[in-house]
Coordinates of C-alpha atoms in Angstrom, one line a residue:
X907 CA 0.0 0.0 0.0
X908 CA 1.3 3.5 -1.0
X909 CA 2.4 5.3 -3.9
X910 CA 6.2 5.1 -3.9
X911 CA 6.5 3.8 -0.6
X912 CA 4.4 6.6 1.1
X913 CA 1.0 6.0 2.9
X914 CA -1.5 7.3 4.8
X915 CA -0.8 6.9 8.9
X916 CA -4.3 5.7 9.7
X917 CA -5.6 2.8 11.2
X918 CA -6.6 1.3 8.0
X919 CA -3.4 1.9 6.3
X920 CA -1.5 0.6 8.8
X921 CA -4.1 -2.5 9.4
X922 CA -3.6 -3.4 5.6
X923 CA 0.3 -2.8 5.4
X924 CA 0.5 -5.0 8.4
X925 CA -1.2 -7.8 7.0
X926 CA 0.3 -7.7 3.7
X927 CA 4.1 -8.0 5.8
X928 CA 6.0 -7.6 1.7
X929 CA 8.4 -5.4 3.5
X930 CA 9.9 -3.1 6.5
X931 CA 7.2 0.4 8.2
X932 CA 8.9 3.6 9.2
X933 CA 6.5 5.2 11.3
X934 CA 7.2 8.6 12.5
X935 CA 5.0 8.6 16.0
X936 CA 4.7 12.1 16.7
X937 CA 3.5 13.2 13.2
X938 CA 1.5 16.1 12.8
X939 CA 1.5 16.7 16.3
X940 CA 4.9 16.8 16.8
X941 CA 5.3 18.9 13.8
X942 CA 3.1 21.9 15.4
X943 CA 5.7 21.7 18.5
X944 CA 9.0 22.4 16.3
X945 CA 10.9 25.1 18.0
X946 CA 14.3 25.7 17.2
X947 CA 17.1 23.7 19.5
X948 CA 14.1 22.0 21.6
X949 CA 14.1 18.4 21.1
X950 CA 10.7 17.3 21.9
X951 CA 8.8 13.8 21.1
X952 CA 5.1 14.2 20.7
X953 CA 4.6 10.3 22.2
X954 CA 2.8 10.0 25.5
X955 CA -0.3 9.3 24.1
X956 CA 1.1 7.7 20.8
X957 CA 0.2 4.3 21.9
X958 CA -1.7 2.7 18.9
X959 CA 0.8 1.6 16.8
X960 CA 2.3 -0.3 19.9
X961 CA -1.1 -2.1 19.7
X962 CA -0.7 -2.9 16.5
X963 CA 3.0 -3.9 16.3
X964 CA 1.5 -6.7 19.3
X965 CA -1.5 -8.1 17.6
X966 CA 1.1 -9.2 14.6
X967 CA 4.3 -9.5 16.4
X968 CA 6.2 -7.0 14.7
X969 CA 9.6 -6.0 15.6
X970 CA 10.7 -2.4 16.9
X971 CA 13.2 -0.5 15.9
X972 CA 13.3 3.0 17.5
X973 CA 15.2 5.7 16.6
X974 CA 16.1 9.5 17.3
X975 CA 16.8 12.3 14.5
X976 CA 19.3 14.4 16.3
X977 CA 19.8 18.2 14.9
X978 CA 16.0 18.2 12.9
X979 CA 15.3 21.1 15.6
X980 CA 18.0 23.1 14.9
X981 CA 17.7 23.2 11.0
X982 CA 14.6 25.5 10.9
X983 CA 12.4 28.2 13.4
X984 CA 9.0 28.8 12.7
X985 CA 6.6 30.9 13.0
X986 CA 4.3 31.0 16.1
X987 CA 7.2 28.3 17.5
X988 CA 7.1 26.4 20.9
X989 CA 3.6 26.3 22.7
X990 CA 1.1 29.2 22.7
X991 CA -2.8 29.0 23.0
X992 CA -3.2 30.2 19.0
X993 CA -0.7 27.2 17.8
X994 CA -2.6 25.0 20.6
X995 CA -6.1 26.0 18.9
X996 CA -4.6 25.5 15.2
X997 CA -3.3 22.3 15.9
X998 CA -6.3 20.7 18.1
X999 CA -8.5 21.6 14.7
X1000 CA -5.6 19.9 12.3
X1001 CA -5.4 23.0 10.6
X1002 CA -1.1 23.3 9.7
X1003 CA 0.9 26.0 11.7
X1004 CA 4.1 25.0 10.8
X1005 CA 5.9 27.3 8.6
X1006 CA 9.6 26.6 8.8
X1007 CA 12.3 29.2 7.9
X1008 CA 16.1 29.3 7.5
X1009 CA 18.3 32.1 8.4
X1010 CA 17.1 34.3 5.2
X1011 CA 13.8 33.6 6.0
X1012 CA 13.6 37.3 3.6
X1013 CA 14.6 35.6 0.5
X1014 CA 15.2 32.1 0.5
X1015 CA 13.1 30.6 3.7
X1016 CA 13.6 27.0 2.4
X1017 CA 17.4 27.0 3.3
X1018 CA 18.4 25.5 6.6
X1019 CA 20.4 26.7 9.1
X1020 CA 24.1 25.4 8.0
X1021 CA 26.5 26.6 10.9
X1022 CA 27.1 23.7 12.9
X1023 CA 24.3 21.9 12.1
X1024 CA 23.9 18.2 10.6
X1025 CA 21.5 16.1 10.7
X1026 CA 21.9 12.4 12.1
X1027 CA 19.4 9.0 12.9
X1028 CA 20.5 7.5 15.7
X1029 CA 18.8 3.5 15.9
X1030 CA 18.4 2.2 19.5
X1031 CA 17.9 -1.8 20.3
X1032 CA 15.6 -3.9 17.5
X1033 CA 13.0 -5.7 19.9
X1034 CA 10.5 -8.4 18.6
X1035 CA 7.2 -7.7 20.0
X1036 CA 5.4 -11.3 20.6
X1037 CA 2.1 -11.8 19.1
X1038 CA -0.4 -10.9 20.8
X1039 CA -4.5 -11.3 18.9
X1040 CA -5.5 -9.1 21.5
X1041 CA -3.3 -7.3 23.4
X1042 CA -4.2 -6.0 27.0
X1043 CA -4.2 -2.2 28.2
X1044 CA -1.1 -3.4 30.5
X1045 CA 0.9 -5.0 27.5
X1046 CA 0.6 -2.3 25.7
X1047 CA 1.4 0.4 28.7
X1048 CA 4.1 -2.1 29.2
X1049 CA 5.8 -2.0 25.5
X1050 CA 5.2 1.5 25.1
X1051 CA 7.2 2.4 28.3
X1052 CA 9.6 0.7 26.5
X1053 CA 9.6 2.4 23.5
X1054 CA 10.1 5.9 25.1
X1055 CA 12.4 4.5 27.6
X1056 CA 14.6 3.5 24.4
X1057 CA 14.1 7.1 22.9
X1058 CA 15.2 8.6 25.9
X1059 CA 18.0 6.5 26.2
X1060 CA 19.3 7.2 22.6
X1061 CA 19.1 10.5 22.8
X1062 CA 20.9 10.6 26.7
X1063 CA 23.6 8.2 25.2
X1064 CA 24.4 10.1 22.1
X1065 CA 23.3 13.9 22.7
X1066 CA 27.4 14.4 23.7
X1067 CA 28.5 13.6 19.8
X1068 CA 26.3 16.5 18.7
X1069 CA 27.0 19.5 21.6
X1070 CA 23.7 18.7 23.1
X1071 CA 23.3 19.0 27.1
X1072 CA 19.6 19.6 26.7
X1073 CA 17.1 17.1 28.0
X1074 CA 14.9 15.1 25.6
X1075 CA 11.4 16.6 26.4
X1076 CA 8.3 13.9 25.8
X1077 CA 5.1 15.1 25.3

């Protein structure tokens, strides 16, 4: 399912891309959500209540690979960036706020931020989820705390190689 590799992040999307198993799913969790919280040099993961495809990955016994982009939020700013009641209101009615900007945000906007700035996927520990037909609140509370406890660790054991000494902030 997809054009070119790309599909919808829905239930039934996921549901049918599941069953069909002809290759590997890169889902990015936080989504649009975590989009509308871009801020420049504040990593934040939109995840707490992110807990569906942890369901899923159960009921067919997928494996988990998690992994942290490190430097995404210091490529761009936005407009209306970090939390305020307006971006809270746009976002809770789906309606896009993110409009991302470089340092000529006058001429070229598009361009990222270059100084000292790269871009880099860190992958934490593949774990096979067992199959579960019909997973319990508790298993999946229990794999997603894994999940995030993962994230967290990535980003705590790596942050060093890129200058970072902020905290990982989950949402």
């Amino acid at each position: 399912g997809g054009r070119d590799g790309f599909s919808a992040a829905s239930k039934k999307s996921l549901m049918q891309l599941l069953r069909e198993r002809k290759s590997s799913l890169l889902l990015i969790v936080g989504g649009f959500n975590e989009a509308a919280l871009l801020k420049k040099d504040f990593d934040c993961v939109y995840i707490k209540d992110r807990k569906g495809f942890v369901k899923y990955a159960l009921k067919y016994g997928c494996s988990v690979l998690p992994g942290y982009t490190f430097g995404e939020c210091s490529t761009y700013n936005t407009i209306l960036s970090g939390q305020s009641k307006l971006k809270t209101w746009l976002t809770s009615n789906r309606i896009p706020c993110v409009f991302p900007y470089g340092p000529f945000a006058w001429c070229c906007s598009l361009l990222p931020y270059r100084k000292n700035v790269g871009v880099h996927t860190i992958y934490g520990n593949l774990k096979k989820f067992p199959e579960i037909r019909h997973p319990t609140t508790e298993d999946v509370e229990t794999y997603h705390k894994w999940y995030v406890d993962e994230l967290v660790r990535i980003f705590n054991d790596n942050k060093w190689r890129f200058g970072i000494t902020r905290e990982l902030v989950i949402m």
